[in-house]
Short mmCIF file of C-alpha atoms and ligand atoms in Angstrom, two decimals:
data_model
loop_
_atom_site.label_atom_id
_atom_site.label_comp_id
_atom_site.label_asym_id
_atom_site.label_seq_id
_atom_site.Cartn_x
_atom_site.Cartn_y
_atom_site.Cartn_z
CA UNK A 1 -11.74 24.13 4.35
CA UNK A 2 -8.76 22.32 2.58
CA UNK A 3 -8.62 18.43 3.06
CA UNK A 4 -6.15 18.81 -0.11
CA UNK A 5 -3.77 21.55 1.40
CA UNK A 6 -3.68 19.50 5.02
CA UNK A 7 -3.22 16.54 3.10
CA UNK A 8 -0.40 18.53 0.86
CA UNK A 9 1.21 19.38 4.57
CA UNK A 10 1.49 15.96 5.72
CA UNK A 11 2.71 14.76 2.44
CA UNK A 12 5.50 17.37 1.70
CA UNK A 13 6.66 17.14 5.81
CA UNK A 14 6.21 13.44 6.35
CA UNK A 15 8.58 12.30 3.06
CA UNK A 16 11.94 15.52 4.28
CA UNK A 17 13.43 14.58 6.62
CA UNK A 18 14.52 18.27 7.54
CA UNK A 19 10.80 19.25 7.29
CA UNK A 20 9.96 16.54 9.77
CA UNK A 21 12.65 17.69 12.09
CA UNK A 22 11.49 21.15 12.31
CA UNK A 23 7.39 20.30 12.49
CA UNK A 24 8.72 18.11 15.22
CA UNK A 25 10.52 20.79 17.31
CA UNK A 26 8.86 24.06 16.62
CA UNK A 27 5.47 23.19 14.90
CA UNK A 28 3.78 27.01 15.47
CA UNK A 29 6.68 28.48 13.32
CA UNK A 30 7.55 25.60 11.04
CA UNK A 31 3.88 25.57 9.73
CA UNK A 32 4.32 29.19 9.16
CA UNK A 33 6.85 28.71 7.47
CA UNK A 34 5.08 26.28 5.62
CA UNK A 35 2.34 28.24 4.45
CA UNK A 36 4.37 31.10 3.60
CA UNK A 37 6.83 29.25 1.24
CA UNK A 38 6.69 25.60 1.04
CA UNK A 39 2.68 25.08 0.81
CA UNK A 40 2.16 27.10 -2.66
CA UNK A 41 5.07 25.88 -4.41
CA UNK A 42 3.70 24.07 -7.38
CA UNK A 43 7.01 22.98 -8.72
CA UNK A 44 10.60 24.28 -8.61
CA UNK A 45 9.35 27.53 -10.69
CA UNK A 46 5.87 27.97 -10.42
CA UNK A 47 4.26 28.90 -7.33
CA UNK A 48 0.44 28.45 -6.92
CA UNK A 49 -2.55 30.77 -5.70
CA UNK A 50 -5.13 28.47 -4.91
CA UNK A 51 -5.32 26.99 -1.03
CA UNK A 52 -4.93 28.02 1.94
CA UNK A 53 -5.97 26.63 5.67
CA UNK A 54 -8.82 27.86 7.60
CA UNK A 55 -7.87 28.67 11.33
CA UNK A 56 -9.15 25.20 12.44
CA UNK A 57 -6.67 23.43 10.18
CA UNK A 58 -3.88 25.94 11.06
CA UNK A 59 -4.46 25.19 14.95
CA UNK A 60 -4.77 21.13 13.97
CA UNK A 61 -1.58 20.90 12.17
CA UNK A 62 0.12 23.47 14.91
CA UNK A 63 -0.99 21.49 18.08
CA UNK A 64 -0.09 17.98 16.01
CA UNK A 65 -3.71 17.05 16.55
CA UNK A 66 -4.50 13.90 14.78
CA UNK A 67 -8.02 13.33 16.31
CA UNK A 68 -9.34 17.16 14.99
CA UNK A 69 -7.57 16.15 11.13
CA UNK A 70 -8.69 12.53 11.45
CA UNK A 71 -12.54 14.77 12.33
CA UNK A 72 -11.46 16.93 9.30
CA UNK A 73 -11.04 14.34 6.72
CA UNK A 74 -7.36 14.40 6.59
CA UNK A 75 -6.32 11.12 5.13
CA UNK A 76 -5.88 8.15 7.41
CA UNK A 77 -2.37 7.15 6.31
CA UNK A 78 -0.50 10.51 5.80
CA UNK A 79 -2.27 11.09 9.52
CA UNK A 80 -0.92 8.05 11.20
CA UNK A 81 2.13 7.94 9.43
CA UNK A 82 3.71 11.12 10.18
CA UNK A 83 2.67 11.25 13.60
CA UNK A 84 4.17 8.04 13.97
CA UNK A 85 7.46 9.16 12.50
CA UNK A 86 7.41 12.04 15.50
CA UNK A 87 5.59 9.77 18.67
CA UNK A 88 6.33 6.48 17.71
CA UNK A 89 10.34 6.11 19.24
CA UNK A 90 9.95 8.44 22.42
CA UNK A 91 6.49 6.54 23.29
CA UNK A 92 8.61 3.34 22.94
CA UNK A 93 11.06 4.15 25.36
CA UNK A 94 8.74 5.11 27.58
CA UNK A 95 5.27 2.52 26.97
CA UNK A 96 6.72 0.01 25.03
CA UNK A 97 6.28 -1.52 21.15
CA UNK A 98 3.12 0.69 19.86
CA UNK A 99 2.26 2.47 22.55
CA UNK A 100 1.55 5.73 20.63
CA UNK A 101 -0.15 3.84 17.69
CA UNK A 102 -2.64 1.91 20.66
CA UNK A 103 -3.36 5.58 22.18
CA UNK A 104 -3.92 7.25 18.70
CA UNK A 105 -6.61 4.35 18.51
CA UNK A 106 -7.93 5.22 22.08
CA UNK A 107 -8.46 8.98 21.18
CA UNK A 108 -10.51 8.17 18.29
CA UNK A 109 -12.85 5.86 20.51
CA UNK A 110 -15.80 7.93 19.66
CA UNK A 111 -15.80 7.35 15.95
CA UNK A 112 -15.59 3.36 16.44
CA UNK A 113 -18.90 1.83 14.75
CA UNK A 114 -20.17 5.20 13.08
CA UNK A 115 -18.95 6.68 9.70
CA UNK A 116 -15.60 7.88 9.19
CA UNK A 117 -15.32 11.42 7.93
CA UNK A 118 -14.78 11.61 4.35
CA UNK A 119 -11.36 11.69 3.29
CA UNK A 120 -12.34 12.47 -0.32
CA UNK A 121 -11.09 15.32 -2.15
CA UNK B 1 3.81 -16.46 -26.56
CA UNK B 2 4.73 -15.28 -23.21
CA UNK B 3 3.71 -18.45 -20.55
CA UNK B 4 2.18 -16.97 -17.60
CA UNK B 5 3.92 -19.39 -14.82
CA UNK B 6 2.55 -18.40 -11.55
CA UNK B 7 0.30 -15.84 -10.22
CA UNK B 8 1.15 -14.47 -6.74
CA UNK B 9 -1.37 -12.59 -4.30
CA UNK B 10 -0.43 -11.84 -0.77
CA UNK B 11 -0.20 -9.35 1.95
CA UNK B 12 2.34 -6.99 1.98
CA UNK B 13 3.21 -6.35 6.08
CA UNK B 14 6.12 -3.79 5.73
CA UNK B 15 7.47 -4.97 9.31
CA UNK B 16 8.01 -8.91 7.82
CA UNK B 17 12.37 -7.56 7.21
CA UNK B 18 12.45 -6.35 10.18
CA UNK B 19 10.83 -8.37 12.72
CA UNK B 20 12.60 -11.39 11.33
CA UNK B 21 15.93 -10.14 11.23
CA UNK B 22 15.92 -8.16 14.27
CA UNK B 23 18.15 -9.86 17.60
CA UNK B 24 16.40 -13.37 17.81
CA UNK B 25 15.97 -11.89 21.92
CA UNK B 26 13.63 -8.92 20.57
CA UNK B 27 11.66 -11.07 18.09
CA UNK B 28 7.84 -11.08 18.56
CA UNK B 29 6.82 -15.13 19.38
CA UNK B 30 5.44 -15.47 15.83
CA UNK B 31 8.82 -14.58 13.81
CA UNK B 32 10.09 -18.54 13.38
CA UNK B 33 6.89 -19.00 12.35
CA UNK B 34 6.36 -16.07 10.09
CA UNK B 35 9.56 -16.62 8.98
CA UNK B 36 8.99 -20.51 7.81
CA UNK B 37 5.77 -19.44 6.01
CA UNK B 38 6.91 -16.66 4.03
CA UNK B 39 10.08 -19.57 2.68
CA UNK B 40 7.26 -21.77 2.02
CA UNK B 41 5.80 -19.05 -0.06
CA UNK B 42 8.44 -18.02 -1.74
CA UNK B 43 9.04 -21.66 -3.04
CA UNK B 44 5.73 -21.56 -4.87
CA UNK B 45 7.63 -18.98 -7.15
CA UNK B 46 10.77 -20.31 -7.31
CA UNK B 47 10.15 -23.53 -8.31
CA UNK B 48 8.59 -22.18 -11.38
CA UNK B 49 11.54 -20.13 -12.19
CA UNK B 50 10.25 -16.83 -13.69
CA UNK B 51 12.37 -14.57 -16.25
CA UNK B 52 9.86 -11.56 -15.57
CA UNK B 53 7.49 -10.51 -12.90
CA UNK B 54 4.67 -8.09 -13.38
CA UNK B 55 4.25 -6.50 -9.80
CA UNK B 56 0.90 -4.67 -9.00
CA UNK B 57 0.57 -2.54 -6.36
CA UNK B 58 -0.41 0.81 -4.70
CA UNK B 59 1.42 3.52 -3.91
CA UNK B 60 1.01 4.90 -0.36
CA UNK B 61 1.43 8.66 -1.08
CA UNK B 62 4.88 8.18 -2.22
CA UNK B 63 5.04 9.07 -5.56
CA UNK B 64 1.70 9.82 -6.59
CA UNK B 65 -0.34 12.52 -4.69
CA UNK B 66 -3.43 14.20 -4.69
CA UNK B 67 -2.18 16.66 -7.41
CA UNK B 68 -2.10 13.96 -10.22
CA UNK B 69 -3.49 11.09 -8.65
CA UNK B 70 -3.93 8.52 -11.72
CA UNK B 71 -6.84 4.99 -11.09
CA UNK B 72 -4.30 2.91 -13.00
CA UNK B 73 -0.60 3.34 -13.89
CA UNK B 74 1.91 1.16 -15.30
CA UNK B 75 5.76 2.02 -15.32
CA UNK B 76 7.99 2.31 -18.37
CA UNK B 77 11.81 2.50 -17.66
CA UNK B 78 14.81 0.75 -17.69
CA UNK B 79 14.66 0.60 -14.15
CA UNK B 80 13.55 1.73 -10.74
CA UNK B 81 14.55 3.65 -7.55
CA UNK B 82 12.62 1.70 -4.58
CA UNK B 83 11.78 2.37 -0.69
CA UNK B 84 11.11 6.37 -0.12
CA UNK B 85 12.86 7.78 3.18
CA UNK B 86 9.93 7.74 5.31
CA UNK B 87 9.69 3.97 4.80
CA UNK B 88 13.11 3.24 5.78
CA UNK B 89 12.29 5.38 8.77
CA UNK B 90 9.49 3.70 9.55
CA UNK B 91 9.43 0.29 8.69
CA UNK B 92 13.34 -0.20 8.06
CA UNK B 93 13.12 -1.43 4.35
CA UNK B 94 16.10 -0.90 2.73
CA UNK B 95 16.55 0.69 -1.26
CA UNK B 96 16.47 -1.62 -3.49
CA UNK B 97 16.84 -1.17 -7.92
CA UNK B 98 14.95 -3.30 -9.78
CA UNK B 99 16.00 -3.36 -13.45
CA UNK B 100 12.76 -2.77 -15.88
CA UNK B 101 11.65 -4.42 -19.17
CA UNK B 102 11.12 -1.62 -21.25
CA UNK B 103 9.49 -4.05 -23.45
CA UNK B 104 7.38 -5.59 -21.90
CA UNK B 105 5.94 -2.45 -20.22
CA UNK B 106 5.52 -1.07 -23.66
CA UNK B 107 3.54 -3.71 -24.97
CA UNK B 108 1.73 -4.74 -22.00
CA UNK B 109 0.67 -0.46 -22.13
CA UNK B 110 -0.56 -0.66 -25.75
CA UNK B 111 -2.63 -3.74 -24.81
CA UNK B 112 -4.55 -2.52 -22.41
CA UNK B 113 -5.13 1.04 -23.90
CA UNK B 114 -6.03 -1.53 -27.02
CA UNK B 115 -8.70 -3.92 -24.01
CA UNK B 116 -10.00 -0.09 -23.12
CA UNK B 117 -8.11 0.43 -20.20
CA UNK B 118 -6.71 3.99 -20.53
CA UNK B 119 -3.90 3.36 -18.40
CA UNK B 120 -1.70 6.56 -17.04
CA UNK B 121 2.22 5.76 -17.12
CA UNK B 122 5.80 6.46 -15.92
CA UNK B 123 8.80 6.83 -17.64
CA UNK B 124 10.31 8.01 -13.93
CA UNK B 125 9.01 5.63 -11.12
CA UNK B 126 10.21 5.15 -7.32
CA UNK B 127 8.22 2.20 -6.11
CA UNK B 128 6.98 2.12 -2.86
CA UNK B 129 6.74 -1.08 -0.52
CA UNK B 130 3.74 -2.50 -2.11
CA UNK B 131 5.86 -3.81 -4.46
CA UNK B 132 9.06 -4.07 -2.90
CA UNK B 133 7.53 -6.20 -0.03
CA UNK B 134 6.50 -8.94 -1.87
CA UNK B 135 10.43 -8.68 -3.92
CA UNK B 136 11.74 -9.10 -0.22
CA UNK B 137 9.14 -12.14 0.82
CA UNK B 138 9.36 -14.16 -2.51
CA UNK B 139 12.11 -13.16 -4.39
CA UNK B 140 14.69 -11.81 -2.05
CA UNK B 141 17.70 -11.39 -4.47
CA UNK B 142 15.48 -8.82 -6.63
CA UNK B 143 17.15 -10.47 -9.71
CA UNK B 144 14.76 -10.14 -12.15
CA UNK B 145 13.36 -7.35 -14.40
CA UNK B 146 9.73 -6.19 -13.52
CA UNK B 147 7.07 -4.32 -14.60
CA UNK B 148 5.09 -2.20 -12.00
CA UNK B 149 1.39 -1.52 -12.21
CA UNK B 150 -0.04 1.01 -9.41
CA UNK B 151 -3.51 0.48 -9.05
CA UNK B 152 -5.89 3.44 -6.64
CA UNK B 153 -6.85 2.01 -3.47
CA UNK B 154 -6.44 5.11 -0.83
CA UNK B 155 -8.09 8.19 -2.55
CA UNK B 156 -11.58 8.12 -3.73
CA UNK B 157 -13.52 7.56 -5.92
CA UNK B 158 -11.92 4.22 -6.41
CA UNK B 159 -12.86 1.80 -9.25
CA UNK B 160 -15.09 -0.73 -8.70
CA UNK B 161 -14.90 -4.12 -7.36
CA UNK B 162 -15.48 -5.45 -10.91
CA UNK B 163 -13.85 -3.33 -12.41
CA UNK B 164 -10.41 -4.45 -10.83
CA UNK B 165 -11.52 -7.90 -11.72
CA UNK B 166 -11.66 -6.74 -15.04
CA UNK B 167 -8.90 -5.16 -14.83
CA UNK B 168 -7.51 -8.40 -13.60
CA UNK B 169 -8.10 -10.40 -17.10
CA UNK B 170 -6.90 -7.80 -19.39
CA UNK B 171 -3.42 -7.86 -17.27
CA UNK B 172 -3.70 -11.96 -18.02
CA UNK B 173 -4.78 -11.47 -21.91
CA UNK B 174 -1.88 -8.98 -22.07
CA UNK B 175 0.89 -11.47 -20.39
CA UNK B 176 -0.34 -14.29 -22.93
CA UNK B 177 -0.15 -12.31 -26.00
CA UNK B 178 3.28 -11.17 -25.07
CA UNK B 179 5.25 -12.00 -27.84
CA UNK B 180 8.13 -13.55 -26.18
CA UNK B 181 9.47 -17.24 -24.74
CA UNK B 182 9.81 -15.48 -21.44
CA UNK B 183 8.06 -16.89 -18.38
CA UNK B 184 6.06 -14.52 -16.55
CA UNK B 185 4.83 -14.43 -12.77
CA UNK B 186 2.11 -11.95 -11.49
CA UNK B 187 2.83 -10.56 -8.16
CA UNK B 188 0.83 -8.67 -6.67
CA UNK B 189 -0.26 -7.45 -3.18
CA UNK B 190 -3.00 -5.60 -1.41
CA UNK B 191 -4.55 -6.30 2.56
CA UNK B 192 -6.99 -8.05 4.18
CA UNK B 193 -9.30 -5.54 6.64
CA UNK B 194 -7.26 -3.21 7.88
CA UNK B 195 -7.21 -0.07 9.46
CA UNK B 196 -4.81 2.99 9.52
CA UNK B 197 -5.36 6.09 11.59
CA UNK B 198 -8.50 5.12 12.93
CA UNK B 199 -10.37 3.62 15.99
CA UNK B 200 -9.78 0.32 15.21
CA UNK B 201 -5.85 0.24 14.38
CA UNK B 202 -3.44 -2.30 15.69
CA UNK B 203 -5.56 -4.37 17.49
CA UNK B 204 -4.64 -7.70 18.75
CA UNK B 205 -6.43 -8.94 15.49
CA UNK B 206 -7.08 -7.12 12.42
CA UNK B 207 -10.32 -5.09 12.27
CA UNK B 208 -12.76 -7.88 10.95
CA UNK B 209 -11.19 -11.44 11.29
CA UNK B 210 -14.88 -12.60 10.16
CA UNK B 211 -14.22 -10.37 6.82
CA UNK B 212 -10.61 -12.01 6.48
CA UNK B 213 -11.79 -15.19 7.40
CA UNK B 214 -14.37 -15.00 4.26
CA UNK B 215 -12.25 -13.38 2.00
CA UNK B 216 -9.31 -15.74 2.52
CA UNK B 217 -12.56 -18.37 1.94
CA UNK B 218 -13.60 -16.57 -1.54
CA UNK B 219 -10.23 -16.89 -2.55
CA UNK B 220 -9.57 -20.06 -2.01
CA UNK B 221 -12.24 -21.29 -4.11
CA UNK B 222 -11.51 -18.99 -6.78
CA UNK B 223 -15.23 -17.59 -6.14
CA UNK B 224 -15.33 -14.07 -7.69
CA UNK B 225 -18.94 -14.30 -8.36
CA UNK B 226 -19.70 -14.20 -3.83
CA UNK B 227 -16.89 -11.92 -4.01
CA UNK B 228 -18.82 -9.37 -6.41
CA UNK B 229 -21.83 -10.12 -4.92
CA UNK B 230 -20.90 -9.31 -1.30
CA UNK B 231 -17.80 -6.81 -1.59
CA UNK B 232 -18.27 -3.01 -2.27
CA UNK B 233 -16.72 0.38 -1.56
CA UNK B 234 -19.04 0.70 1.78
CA UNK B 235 -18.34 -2.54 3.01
CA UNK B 236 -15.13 -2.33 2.86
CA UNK B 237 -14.72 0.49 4.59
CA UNK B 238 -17.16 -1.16 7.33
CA UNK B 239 -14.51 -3.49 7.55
CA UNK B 240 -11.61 -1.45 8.65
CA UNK B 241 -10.75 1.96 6.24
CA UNK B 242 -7.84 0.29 4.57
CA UNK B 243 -9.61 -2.45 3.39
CA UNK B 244 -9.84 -0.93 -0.23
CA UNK B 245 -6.31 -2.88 -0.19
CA UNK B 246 -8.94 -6.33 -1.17
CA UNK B 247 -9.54 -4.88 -4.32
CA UNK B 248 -5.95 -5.96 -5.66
CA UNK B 249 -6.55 -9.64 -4.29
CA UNK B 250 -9.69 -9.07 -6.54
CA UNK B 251 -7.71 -7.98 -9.36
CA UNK B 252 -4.84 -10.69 -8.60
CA UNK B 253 -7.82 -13.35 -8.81
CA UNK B 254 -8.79 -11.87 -12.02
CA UNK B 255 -5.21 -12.60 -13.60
CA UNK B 256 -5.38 -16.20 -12.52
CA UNK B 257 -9.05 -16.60 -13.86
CA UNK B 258 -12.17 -17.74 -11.64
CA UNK B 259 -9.69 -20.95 -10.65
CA UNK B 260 -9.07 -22.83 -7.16
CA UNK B 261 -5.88 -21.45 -5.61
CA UNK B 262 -3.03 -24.29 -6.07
CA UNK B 263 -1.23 -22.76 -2.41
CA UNK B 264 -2.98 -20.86 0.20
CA UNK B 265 -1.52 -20.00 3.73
CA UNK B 266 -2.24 -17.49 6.77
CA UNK B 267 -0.86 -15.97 9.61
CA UNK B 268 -3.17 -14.06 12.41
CA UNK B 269 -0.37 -11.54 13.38
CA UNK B 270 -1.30 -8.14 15.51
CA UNK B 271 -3.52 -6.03 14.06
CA UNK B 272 -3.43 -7.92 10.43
CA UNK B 273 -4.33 -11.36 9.08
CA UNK B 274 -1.37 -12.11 6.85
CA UNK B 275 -2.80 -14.14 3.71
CA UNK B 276 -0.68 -15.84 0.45
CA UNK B 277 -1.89 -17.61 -2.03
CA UNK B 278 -0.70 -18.93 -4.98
CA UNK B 279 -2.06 -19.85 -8.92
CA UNK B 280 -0.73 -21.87 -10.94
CA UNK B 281 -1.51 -21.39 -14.69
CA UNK B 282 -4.49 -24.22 -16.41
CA UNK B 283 -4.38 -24.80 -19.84
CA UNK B 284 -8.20 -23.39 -20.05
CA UNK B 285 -7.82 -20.92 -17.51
CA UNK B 286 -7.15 -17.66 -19.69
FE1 FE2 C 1 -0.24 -1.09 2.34
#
């Protein structure tokens, strides 16, 4: 398991707007892309050996499924906020002023009252 | 010496630009309102008419990531980049540059390395909305030079309660032993409970109007001592999991000393209670 590299996913996607684009249209290849050349770049030289997703995480991130990363530990506000960047303006047209954010809420129903996951890393 | 005029410690509601300049017909009820409170606010800084304002905040995974993910940074340049594309996108906050005080950051640094606060620093900083918020709600022109302090309130372990109070008066020793005529406001800006990416997100209130109710209370009265005694890590995550954002209205308290609050206003909006508050500097209050 990698909170960190899920948490490096969301982070390097949410803040491009090109990445977002492309996680937003064609998730299954843009996070293989992803893992193959934007996940291990440490800088603009260096390129770094050290994390890579289990299948869970892989599947999560592929099927933009914020309840299994919210179970996983991902954090709270690189979760929400990307998902809203991709929901948010087609659930408006459709639902209304936070629709998506309201049924993000709903999905997670089963957590309200107990512990949160950890999103410590 | 520096003369600490003002110390500033609100909420910092990205959507505040944009649901008060939006068509008046697609306005949420509350905007007039919102709207009149925040001008109210803001005159609690101007009429003290600051040279410099030292802005603490947090960055939201902007700059600083889980790589190299420093407790307590200050910035050190001659200015600053502000508003990251993914806030634009989602909240509609413009950019904004904020000229630095090289100065000033450079002394206030030494300080507190010198009060044992081993501060991480930036000579390259893009400031997020927790500090450009509170430039847009009290000091809209973003005319005068600033110095930014990040503080860690979104990946654990965090510092303690305490320890941001403490944290808190070393920023106030620091301002007063600024060698300088300058006046100096403290801005800075955190959250009520809150939640993000959880069960209990935007709600018709926030998460735990009791907990804002109370804080808003503590603050107030200037009483860290209930504060300390009833606020940790695991309540505050009991009260929504962004609530960590109290810890800078802990530190904020901690730069006007254990004092009254001169100003204090509210606003129950969806899914936050909006909260300002405002310190003026005693004589014996440092
Ligand atoms: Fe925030």
């Amino acid at each position: 398991m990698s909170k960190y590299y899920v948490n490096k996913f969301l982070f390097t996607v949410d803040r491009d707007p090109e990445y977002l684009k492309r996680y937003t249209e064609d998730p299954r290849n843009f996070v293989a892309t992803w893992e193959q050349s934007i996940g291990p770049r440490l800088n603009d030289a260096e390129m770094s050996t050290v994390h890579s997703f289990t299948e869970a995480e892989r599947e999560a991130l592929i099927n933009h499924d914020y309840v299994a990363l919210f179970e996983m530990g991902a954090h709270f506000f690189l979760n929400l906020t990307i998902f809203i960047g991709i929901y948010d303006a087609p659930y408006m047209e459709k639902h209304g002023p936070l629709a998506f954010q309201k049924e993000f809420a709903a999905k997670l129903q089963h957590w309200a009252g107990k512990e949160y996951p950890s999103v410590a890393t | 010496m520096a003369q600490l005029v003002a110390t500033l410690a609100s909420t910092h509601h990205p959507f505040y630009l944009k649901a008060t300049t939006m068509p008046r017909e697609q306005q949420m009820p509350q905007a007039p309102e919102w709207k009149r409170k925040i001008e109210a606010y803001r005159e609690t800084l101007t009429r003290t008419k600051p040279d410099i304002l030292v802005m603490i905040g947090s960055d939201h995974f902007h700059q600083i990531f889980l790589d190299n993910c420093p407790q307590f940074l200050i910035g050190k340049a001659p200015r600053y980049d502000a508003t990251f594309y993914n806030e634009e996108r989602e909240f509609g906050i413009p950019k904004y540059v904020l000229e630095g005080d090289e100065a000033m950051s450079g002394f206030m640094h030494q300080h507190l390395m010198d009060q044992d606060f081993d501060f991480a620093f930036s000579n390259e900083l893009k400031i997020d909305h927790s500090i450009i918020c509170p430039i847009i709600t009290v000091r809209p022109d973003a005319d005068l030079p600033v110095v930014p302090i990040y503080t860690n309130i979104f990946a654990p372990p965090l510092p303690s309660p305490r320890r941001f109070y403490n944290l808190g008066r070393a920023i106030r020793k620091a301002i007063d032993a600024y060698p300088s005529d300058k006046r100096i406001a403290a801005i800075g800006t955190g959250h009520l409970s809150l939640e993000l990416g959880g069960p209990r997100q935007f709600m018709e209130t926030g998460p735990d109007p009791e907990f804002d109710r109370q804080a808003i209370e503590w603050l107030r009265s200037g009483d860290i001592e209930a504060i300390l005694a009833n606020v940790d890590h695991e309540s505050m995550a009991k009260s929504g999991n962004a609530t960590h954002g109290f810890l800078n209205f802990i530190l904020m308290l901690g730069v006007a000393g254990p004092e009254a609050a001169d100003y204090v206003d509210n606003l129950d909006l969806f899914h936050t209670m909006e909260a300002y508050f405002t310190w003026y500097a005693k004589e014996d209050a440092a």
